[in-house]
């Protein structure tokens, strides 16, 4: 059998069993399972890894549970500003959108940027104009906003005023739920996709690692496909997703060792987060240095696995 499979994440952060109600845990597991199976179904019928990662990420963008699409976290003005990117490991083509406010599924627009424009990254109004030209239906920003995220923003703004160490630590607990998927198809092609609302209470216009090829997303058939989640500034400074690939290409590390090394580097700078990766043989890695990461994988005919809590 030709190797194929998919790995997904729904964000890394403070995810403790004691803090997640049984109902919510069940909802997360169901949503992760649906995303995983949607992506896997594309691969099983011989579809491309690009179509698989878009299918999986679209489901998580549409779920209010995750910090992407509907249910995205809010910036300091109470607005959802969304970032996403996608990369094709076969051609090394990439597409991304940053700070979009009206595109229902940013990952689908990132795909259109890759497939239908000569560019790699579009921002804000330019991205939305491109979306209109491509026939995307735009939604109101209120479509993305949930009561839960409004409450989180209020709490985050109160904590930010306090400026104490414990308030800062508590603040870190808000921002997770970014979604991503990496896949290997039956033709040996790798792809990666990531989508997020960014960080709670971020300044308007702040862009993180997620829409940046090489930082939050990277895929190369010669090595692996990677999607990251966590404190984006650290993923940008370590060029995290590309670094996993570079460690495999230049130092001969396997996907597991390369992925762990990058999370170690992020941790050494004081950053928190996790990433998912898959290589050409369908070997996977899901390291994180937070208490948990919503995640799942279904690879090489094995049954689907969905996990939430820690130690990787
Ligand atoms: N990496 C995302 C960002 O910094 C957030 C996250 O993954 O939690 O925008």
mmCIF file of C-alpha atoms and ligand atoms in Angstrom:
data_model
loop_
_atom_site.group_PDB
_atom_site.id
_atom_site.type_symbol
_atom_site.label_atom_id
_atom_site.label_comp_id
_atom_site.label_asym_id
_atom_site.label_seq_id
_atom_site.Cartn_x
_atom_site.Cartn_y
_atom_site.Cartn_z
ATOM 1 C CA UNK A 1 0.000 0.000 0.000
ATOM 2 C CA UNK A 2 1.248 3.491 -0.829
ATOM 3 C CA UNK A 3 1.629 5.535 2.349
ATOM 4 C CA UNK A 4 -0.903 8.307 2.870
ATOM 5 C CA UNK A 5 -2.403 10.124 5.803
ATOM 6 C CA UNK A 6 -3.353 13.312 7.559
ATOM 7 C CA UNK A 7 -2.510 15.052 10.841
ATOM 8 C CA UNK A 8 -4.540 17.946 12.266
ATOM 9 C CA UNK A 9 -4.351 20.357 15.189
ATOM 10 C CA UNK A 10 -6.880 22.640 16.803
ATOM 11 C CA UNK A 11 -4.406 24.725 18.783
ATOM 12 C CA UNK A 12 -1.902 24.324 21.595
ATOM 13 C CA UNK A 13 -2.053 26.017 24.990
ATOM 14 C CA UNK A 14 -3.310 25.592 28.514
ATOM 15 C CA UNK A 15 -5.596 22.630 27.966
ATOM 16 C CA UNK A 16 -6.162 20.890 31.290
ATOM 17 C CA UNK A 17 -8.602 18.066 31.897
ATOM 18 C CA UNK A 18 -9.724 19.725 35.111
ATOM 19 C CA UNK A 19 -10.727 22.863 33.203
ATOM 20 C CA UNK A 20 -12.535 21.250 30.301
ATOM 21 C CA UNK A 21 -16.092 20.066 31.054
ATOM 22 C CA UNK A 22 -16.975 16.548 29.836
ATOM 23 C CA UNK A 23 -19.490 18.040 27.392
ATOM 24 C CA UNK A 24 -16.955 20.415 25.907
ATOM 25 C CA UNK A 25 -14.323 17.696 25.712
ATOM 26 C CA UNK A 26 -16.792 15.519 23.812
ATOM 27 C CA UNK A 27 -17.600 18.402 21.432
ATOM 28 C CA UNK A 28 -13.904 18.973 20.728
ATOM 29 C CA UNK A 29 -13.298 15.279 20.103
ATOM 30 C CA UNK A 30 -16.283 15.119 17.751
ATOM 31 C CA UNK A 31 -15.185 18.193 15.772
ATOM 32 C CA UNK A 32 -11.576 16.975 15.528
ATOM 33 C CA UNK A 33 -12.796 13.550 14.395
ATOM 34 C CA UNK A 34 -15.006 15.111 11.714
ATOM 35 C CA UNK A 35 -12.134 17.237 10.377
ATOM 36 C CA UNK A 36 -9.770 14.269 10.407
ATOM 37 C CA UNK A 37 -12.209 11.988 8.626
ATOM 38 C CA UNK A 38 -13.122 14.604 6.009
ATOM 39 C CA UNK A 39 -9.451 15.043 5.111
ATOM 40 C CA UNK A 40 -8.803 11.319 5.218
ATOM 41 C CA UNK A 41 -11.764 10.573 2.923
ATOM 42 C CA UNK A 42 -10.251 12.845 0.262
ATOM 43 C CA UNK A 43 -6.946 10.959 0.467
ATOM 44 C CA UNK A 44 -8.552 7.501 0.583
ATOM 45 C CA UNK A 45 -10.337 8.093 -2.724
ATOM 46 C CA UNK A 46 -7.077 9.207 -4.339
ATOM 47 C CA UNK A 47 -7.560 12.967 -3.919
ATOM 48 C CA UNK A 48 -4.729 15.436 -3.410
ATOM 49 C CA UNK A 49 -3.119 16.395 -0.121
ATOM 50 C CA UNK A 50 -4.056 20.034 -0.923
ATOM 51 C CA UNK A 51 -7.751 19.156 -1.150
ATOM 52 C CA UNK A 52 -7.447 17.086 2.046
ATOM 53 C CA UNK A 53 -5.928 19.863 4.166
ATOM 54 C CA UNK A 54 -8.461 22.407 2.869
ATOM 55 C CA UNK A 55 -11.335 20.021 3.678
ATOM 56 C CA UNK A 56 -10.085 19.439 7.225
ATOM 57 C CA UNK A 57 -9.321 23.100 7.967
ATOM 58 C CA UNK A 58 -12.645 24.290 6.500
ATOM 59 C CA UNK A 59 -14.546 22.093 8.981
ATOM 60 C CA UNK A 60 -12.588 23.536 11.901
ATOM 61 C CA UNK A 61 -13.027 27.112 10.586
ATOM 62 C CA UNK A 62 -16.798 26.524 10.510
ATOM 63 C CA UNK A 63 -16.843 25.173 14.082
ATOM 64 C CA UNK A 64 -17.231 27.873 16.781
ATOM 65 C CA UNK A 65 -14.953 25.840 19.083
ATOM 66 C CA UNK A 66 -11.712 26.814 17.376
ATOM 67 C CA UNK A 67 -9.852 30.081 16.976
ATOM 68 C CA UNK A 68 -10.288 30.226 13.209
ATOM 69 C CA UNK A 69 -13.193 31.344 11.043
ATOM 70 C CA UNK A 70 -16.370 31.301 13.190
ATOM 71 C CA UNK A 71 -15.301 31.514 16.840
ATOM 72 C CA UNK A 72 -12.041 33.339 16.123
ATOM 73 C CA UNK A 73 -10.554 35.383 18.964
ATOM 74 C CA UNK A 74 -11.039 39.172 18.888
ATOM 75 C CA UNK A 75 -8.552 42.007 18.559
ATOM 76 C CA UNK A 76 -8.472 44.936 20.975
ATOM 77 C CA UNK A 77 -11.249 46.680 18.986
ATOM 78 C CA UNK A 78 -13.495 43.614 19.338
ATOM 79 C CA UNK A 79 -13.054 42.704 15.671
ATOM 80 C CA UNK A 80 -12.118 39.282 14.236
ATOM 81 C CA UNK A 81 -9.075 39.614 11.974
ATOM 82 C CA UNK A 82 -8.205 36.327 10.329
ATOM 83 C CA UNK A 83 -4.969 34.897 8.917
ATOM 84 C CA UNK A 84 -4.397 31.704 6.895
ATOM 85 C CA UNK A 85 -1.917 30.052 4.560
ATOM 86 C CA UNK A 86 -1.406 26.931 2.497
ATOM 87 C CA UNK A 87 1.595 25.332 0.786
ATOM 88 C CA UNK A 88 2.013 22.700 -1.896
ATOM 89 C CA UNK A 89 5.034 20.478 -1.232
ATOM 90 C CA UNK A 90 5.163 19.314 -4.854
ATOM 91 C CA UNK A 91 5.589 22.725 -6.521
ATOM 92 C CA UNK A 92 6.649 24.771 -3.453
ATOM 93 C CA UNK A 93 3.795 27.130 -4.330
ATOM 94 C CA UNK A 94 2.215 28.949 -1.412
ATOM 95 C CA UNK A 95 -0.684 31.288 -0.694
ATOM 96 C CA UNK A 96 -1.714 33.327 2.315
ATOM 97 C CA UNK A 97 -4.127 35.979 3.534
ATOM 98 C CA UNK A 98 -3.658 38.241 6.545
ATOM 99 C CA UNK A 99 -6.006 40.440 8.564
ATOM 100 C CA UNK A 100 -9.136 39.620 6.581
ATOM 101 C CA UNK A 101 -12.407 40.509 8.263
ATOM 102 C CA UNK A 102 -15.136 39.296 5.910
ATOM 103 C CA UNK A 103 -14.002 36.053 4.285
ATOM 104 C CA UNK A 104 -15.947 33.094 5.698
ATOM 105 C CA UNK A 105 -13.225 30.518 5.019
ATOM 106 C CA UNK A 106 -9.819 32.194 4.901
ATOM 107 C CA UNK A 107 -8.092 28.898 4.018
ATOM 108 C CA UNK A 108 -10.075 28.711 0.784
ATOM 109 C CA UNK A 109 -9.003 32.241 -0.097
ATOM 110 C CA UNK A 110 -5.369 31.355 0.681
ATOM 111 C CA UNK A 111 -5.745 28.463 -1.775
ATOM 112 C CA UNK A 112 -7.100 30.866 -4.412
ATOM 113 C CA UNK A 113 -4.146 33.210 -3.814
ATOM 114 C CA UNK A 114 -1.829 30.268 -4.508
ATOM 115 C CA UNK A 115 -3.727 28.885 -7.489
ATOM 116 C CA UNK A 116 -5.167 31.972 -9.153
ATOM 117 C CA UNK A 117 -2.751 34.857 -8.540
ATOM 118 C CA UNK A 118 0.940 35.432 -9.225
ATOM 119 C CA UNK A 119 1.379 36.457 -5.561
ATOM 120 C CA UNK A 120 1.884 34.635 -2.276
ATOM 121 C CA UNK A 121 0.353 36.923 0.363
ATOM 122 C CA UNK A 122 -2.556 39.379 0.323
ATOM 123 C CA UNK A 123 -3.631 41.536 3.266
ATOM 124 C CA UNK A 124 -6.877 43.133 4.510
ATOM 125 C CA UNK A 125 -8.890 45.059 1.859
ATOM 126 C CA UNK A 126 -6.698 43.862 -1.003
ATOM 127 C CA UNK A 127 -7.369 40.289 0.038
ATOM 128 C CA UNK A 128 -11.096 40.965 0.248
ATOM 129 C CA UNK A 129 -11.148 42.611 -3.194
ATOM 130 C CA UNK A 130 -9.357 39.575 -4.563
ATOM 131 C CA UNK A 131 -11.943 37.383 -2.805
ATOM 132 C CA UNK A 132 -14.776 39.274 -4.527
ATOM 133 C CA UNK A 133 -13.100 38.927 -7.915
ATOM 134 C CA UNK A 134 -12.808 35.203 -7.302
ATOM 135 C CA UNK A 135 -16.506 34.923 -6.537
ATOM 136 C CA UNK A 136 -16.204 34.378 -2.774
ATOM 137 C CA UNK A 137 -19.221 35.466 -0.749
ATOM 138 C CA UNK A 138 -18.249 37.911 1.953
ATOM 139 C CA UNK A 139 -19.884 37.796 5.390
ATOM 140 C CA UNK A 140 -20.268 40.424 8.082
ATOM 141 C CA UNK A 141 -17.585 40.413 10.769
ATOM 142 C CA UNK A 142 -20.311 39.598 13.308
ATOM 143 C CA UNK A 143 -20.611 36.133 11.699
ATOM 144 C CA UNK A 144 -17.286 35.188 13.339
ATOM 145 C CA UNK A 145 -17.998 36.623 16.801
ATOM 146 C CA UNK A 146 -19.254 34.392 19.618
ATOM 147 C CA UNK A 147 -20.296 35.413 23.147
ATOM 148 C CA UNK A 148 -17.489 33.277 24.531
ATOM 149 C CA UNK A 149 -14.836 35.259 22.627
ATOM 150 C CA UNK A 150 -16.445 38.575 23.689
ATOM 151 C CA UNK A 151 -16.176 37.500 27.335
ATOM 152 C CA UNK A 152 -12.586 36.395 26.810
ATOM 153 C CA UNK A 153 -11.674 39.759 25.323
ATOM 154 C CA UNK A 154 -13.229 41.587 28.271
ATOM 155 C CA UNK A 155 -11.326 39.408 30.734
ATOM 156 C CA UNK A 156 -8.079 39.773 28.765
ATOM 157 C CA UNK A 157 -8.399 43.554 28.750
ATOM 158 C CA UNK A 158 -8.986 43.591 32.513
ATOM 159 C CA UNK A 159 -5.953 41.361 33.073
ATOM 160 C CA UNK A 160 -3.803 43.463 30.763
ATOM 161 C CA UNK A 161 -4.490 46.533 32.907
ATOM 162 C CA UNK A 162 -3.187 44.695 35.982
ATOM 163 C CA UNK A 163 0.270 44.143 34.471
ATOM 164 C CA UNK A 164 1.212 41.635 37.221
ATOM 165 C CA UNK A 165 3.097 38.414 36.527
ATOM 166 C CA UNK A 166 0.149 36.213 37.439
ATOM 167 C CA UNK A 167 -2.164 38.297 35.243
ATOM 168 C CA UNK A 168 0.275 37.844 32.371
ATOM 169 C CA UNK A 169 0.340 34.090 32.906
ATOM 170 C CA UNK A 170 -3.454 34.009 32.977
ATOM 171 C CA UNK A 171 -3.537 35.983 29.745
ATOM 172 C CA UNK A 172 -1.521 33.288 27.997
ATOM 173 C CA UNK A 173 -4.401 30.905 28.672
ATOM 174 C CA UNK A 174 -6.748 32.638 26.261
ATOM 175 C CA UNK A 175 -5.135 32.401 22.927
ATOM 176 C CA UNK A 176 -5.278 29.006 21.450
ATOM 177 C CA UNK A 177 -7.442 27.092 19.048
ATOM 178 C CA UNK A 178 -5.629 27.904 15.813
ATOM 179 C CA UNK A 179 -6.265 25.095 13.354
ATOM 180 C CA UNK A 180 -4.016 23.306 10.895
ATOM 181 C CA UNK A 181 -3.618 20.186 8.808
ATOM 182 C CA UNK A 182 -0.757 18.425 7.038
ATOM 183 C CA UNK A 183 -1.231 15.548 4.622
ATOM 184 C CA UNK A 184 0.502 13.056 2.367
ATOM 185 C CA UNK A 185 -1.483 11.769 -0.618
ATOM 186 C CA UNK A 186 -1.171 8.500 -2.525
ATOM 187 C CA UNK A 187 0.947 10.230 -5.173
ATOM 188 C CA UNK A 188 3.555 11.141 -2.560
ATOM 189 C CA UNK A 189 2.645 14.836 -2.475
ATOM 190 C CA UNK A 190 2.718 16.744 0.805
ATOM 191 C CA UNK A 191 0.658 19.819 1.735
ATOM 192 C CA UNK A 192 0.172 22.016 4.803
ATOM 193 C CA UNK A 193 -2.538 24.503 5.806
ATOM 194 C CA UNK A 194 -3.063 26.727 8.866
ATOM 195 C CA UNK A 195 -5.825 29.193 9.845
ATOM 196 C CA UNK A 196 -6.299 31.452 12.874
ATOM 197 C CA UNK A 197 -7.857 34.501 14.460
ATOM 198 C CA UNK A 198 -4.456 35.209 16.032
ATOM 199 C CA UNK A 199 -4.154 36.277 19.651
ATOM 200 C CA UNK A 200 -6.865 37.608 21.944
ATOM 201 C CA UNK A 201 -6.649 41.413 22.364
ATOM 202 C CA UNK A 202 -3.984 41.740 19.661
ATOM 203 C CA UNK A 203 -3.556 45.227 18.254
ATOM 204 C CA UNK A 204 -5.462 45.801 14.999
ATOM 205 C CA UNK A 205 -3.164 44.985 12.100
ATOM 206 C CA UNK A 206 -0.979 42.605 14.099
ATOM 207 C CA UNK A 207 -0.084 39.609 11.950
ATOM 208 C CA UNK A 208 1.378 36.406 13.381
ATOM 209 C CA UNK A 209 3.077 33.345 11.950
ATOM 210 C CA UNK A 210 -0.007 31.650 10.515
ATOM 211 C CA UNK A 211 -0.215 33.388 7.107
ATOM 212 C CA UNK A 212 3.575 33.440 6.670
ATOM 213 C CA UNK A 213 5.013 30.665 4.531
ATOM 214 C CA UNK A 214 7.970 29.223 6.452
ATOM 215 C CA UNK A 215 6.827 30.463 9.874
ATOM 216 C CA UNK A 216 3.398 28.890 10.509
ATOM 217 C CA UNK A 217 3.110 26.701 7.417
ATOM 218 C CA UNK A 218 5.576 24.856 5.197
ATOM 219 C CA UNK A 219 5.573 21.853 2.849
ATOM 220 C CA UNK A 220 8.263 20.311 0.693
ATOM 221 C CA UNK A 221 7.997 16.874 -0.909
ATOM 222 C CA UNK A 222 11.715 16.376 -0.249
ATOM 223 C CA UNK A 223 11.188 16.568 3.519
ATOM 224 C CA UNK A 224 7.863 17.129 5.261
ATOM 225 C CA UNK A 225 4.730 19.243 5.706
ATOM 226 C CA UNK A 226 4.356 21.356 8.863
ATOM 227 C CA UNK A 227 1.660 23.474 10.558
ATOM 228 C CA UNK A 228 2.348 25.358 13.787
ATOM 229 C CA UNK A 229 0.311 26.815 16.613
ATOM 230 C CA UNK A 230 1.268 28.909 19.609
ATOM 231 C CA UNK A 231 2.809 32.267 20.332
ATOM 232 C CA UNK A 232 3.264 33.365 16.733
ATOM 233 C CA UNK A 233 6.034 35.885 17.277
ATOM 234 C CA UNK A 234 8.328 33.036 18.368
ATOM 235 C CA UNK A 235 7.365 30.911 15.362
ATOM 236 C CA UNK A 236 8.260 33.845 13.120
ATOM 237 C CA UNK A 237 11.612 34.471 14.840
ATOM 238 C CA UNK A 238 12.598 30.806 14.533
ATOM 239 C CA UNK A 239 11.029 30.457 11.047
ATOM 240 C CA UNK A 240 9.612 27.382 12.715
ATOM 241 C CA UNK A 241 7.828 25.443 9.974
ATOM 242 C CA UNK A 242 10.677 25.836 7.490
ATOM 243 C CA UNK A 243 13.191 25.023 10.208
ATOM 244 C CA UNK A 244 11.692 21.544 10.641
ATOM 245 C CA UNK A 245 12.204 20.940 6.920
ATOM 246 C CA UNK A 246 15.697 22.467 6.965
ATOM 247 C CA UNK A 247 16.813 20.228 9.847
ATOM 248 C CA UNK A 248 15.703 17.202 7.852
ATOM 249 C CA UNK A 249 17.286 18.405 4.613
ATOM 250 C CA UNK A 250 20.580 19.703 5.931
ATOM 251 C CA UNK A 251 21.180 17.751 9.123
ATOM 252 C CA UNK A 252 19.507 14.511 8.157
ATOM 253 C CA UNK A 253 17.198 14.446 11.195
ATOM 254 C CA UNK A 254 14.008 12.400 10.972
ATOM 255 C CA UNK A 255 10.687 14.217 11.165
ATOM 256 C CA UNK A 256 10.191 13.470 14.856
ATOM 257 C CA UNK A 257 13.657 14.702 15.912
ATOM 258 C CA UNK A 258 13.428 17.794 13.683
ATOM 259 C CA UNK A 259 9.993 18.747 15.010
ATOM 260 C CA UNK A 260 11.084 18.318 18.632
ATOM 261 C CA UNK A 261 14.205 20.381 18.060
ATOM 262 C CA UNK A 262 12.167 23.297 16.720
ATOM 263 C CA UNK A 263 9.807 23.232 19.707
ATOM 264 C CA UNK A 264 12.904 23.162 21.944
ATOM 265 C CA UNK A 265 14.274 26.268 20.177
ATOM 266 C CA UNK A 266 10.945 28.068 20.599
ATOM 267 C CA UNK A 267 10.903 27.115 24.283
ATOM 268 C CA UNK A 268 14.484 28.332 24.731
ATOM 269 C CA UNK A 269 13.394 31.787 23.533
ATOM 270 C CA UNK A 270 10.485 31.738 25.992
ATOM 271 C CA UNK A 271 7.812 30.785 23.465
ATOM 272 C CA UNK A 272 5.007 28.289 23.836
ATOM 273 C CA UNK A 273 3.264 26.176 21.259
ATOM 274 C CA UNK A 274 3.241 23.028 19.218
ATOM 275 C CA UNK A 275 3.336 21.778 15.676
ATOM 276 C CA UNK A 276 2.257 18.884 13.518
ATOM 277 C CA UNK A 277 4.367 17.329 10.767
ATOM 278 C CA UNK A 278 4.218 14.431 8.319
ATOM 279 C CA UNK A 279 6.952 13.097 6.049
ATOM 280 C CA UNK A 280 7.000 11.249 2.713
ATOM 281 C CA UNK A 281 6.612 7.880 4.397
ATOM 282 C CA UNK A 282 3.644 8.966 6.476
ATOM 283 C CA UNK A 283 5.666 9.229 9.699
ATOM 284 C CA UNK A 284 4.145 11.880 11.932
ATOM 285 C CA UNK A 285 5.271 14.186 14.747
ATOM 286 C CA UNK A 286 3.076 16.237 17.096
ATOM 287 C CA UNK A 287 5.352 17.863 19.711
ATOM 288 C CA UNK A 288 4.244 20.730 21.976
ATOM 289 C CA UNK A 289 5.571 22.445 25.090
ATOM 290 C CA UNK A 290 2.180 23.528 26.458
ATOM 291 C CA UNK A 291 -0.091 21.518 28.733
ATOM 292 C CA UNK A 292 -2.099 20.279 25.794
ATOM 293 C CA UNK A 293 -2.786 20.478 22.089
ATOM 294 C CA UNK A 294 -5.998 19.539 20.304
ATOM 295 C CA UNK A 295 -4.771 17.061 17.744
ATOM 296 C CA UNK A 296 -5.420 13.970 15.667
ATOM 297 C CA UNK A 297 -3.910 11.749 13.030
ATOM 298 C CA UNK A 298 -4.999 9.002 10.681
ATOM 299 C CA UNK A 299 -2.147 7.479 8.740
ATOM 300 C CA UNK A 300 -1.334 4.417 6.621
ATOM 301 C CA UNK A 301 -4.538 2.509 7.245
ATOM 302 C CA UNK A 302 -4.368 2.880 11.033
ATOM 303 C CA UNK A 303 -7.515 3.859 12.938
ATOM 304 C CA UNK A 304 -8.033 7.567 13.650
ATOM 305 C CA UNK A 305 -6.460 8.923 16.852
ATOM 306 C CA UNK A 306 -7.725 12.094 18.558
ATOM 307 C CA UNK A 307 -6.004 13.520 21.636
ATOM 308 C CA UNK A 308 -6.216 16.686 23.690
ATOM 309 C CA UNK A 309 -4.142 16.562 26.837
ATOM 310 C CA UNK A 310 -0.514 16.362 27.445
ATOM 311 C CA UNK A 311 2.582 14.744 27.333
ATOM 312 C CA UNK A 312 3.259 14.248 23.630
HETATM 313 N N1 LIG B 1 0.040 31.232 16.104
HETATM 314 C C1 LIG B 1 -1.149 32.042 16.198
HETATM 315 C C2 LIG B 1 -0.742 33.502 16.152
HETATM 316 O O1 LIG B 1 0.198 33.885 16.826
HETATM 317 C C3 LIG B 1 -1.946 31.800 17.419
HETATM 318 C C4 LIG B 1 -2.047 30.376 17.920
HETATM 319 O O2 LIG B 1 -1.624 29.458 17.249
HETATM 320 O O3 LIG B 1 -2.571 30.176 19.020
HETATM 321 O O4 LIG B 1 -1.400 34.267 15.504
#
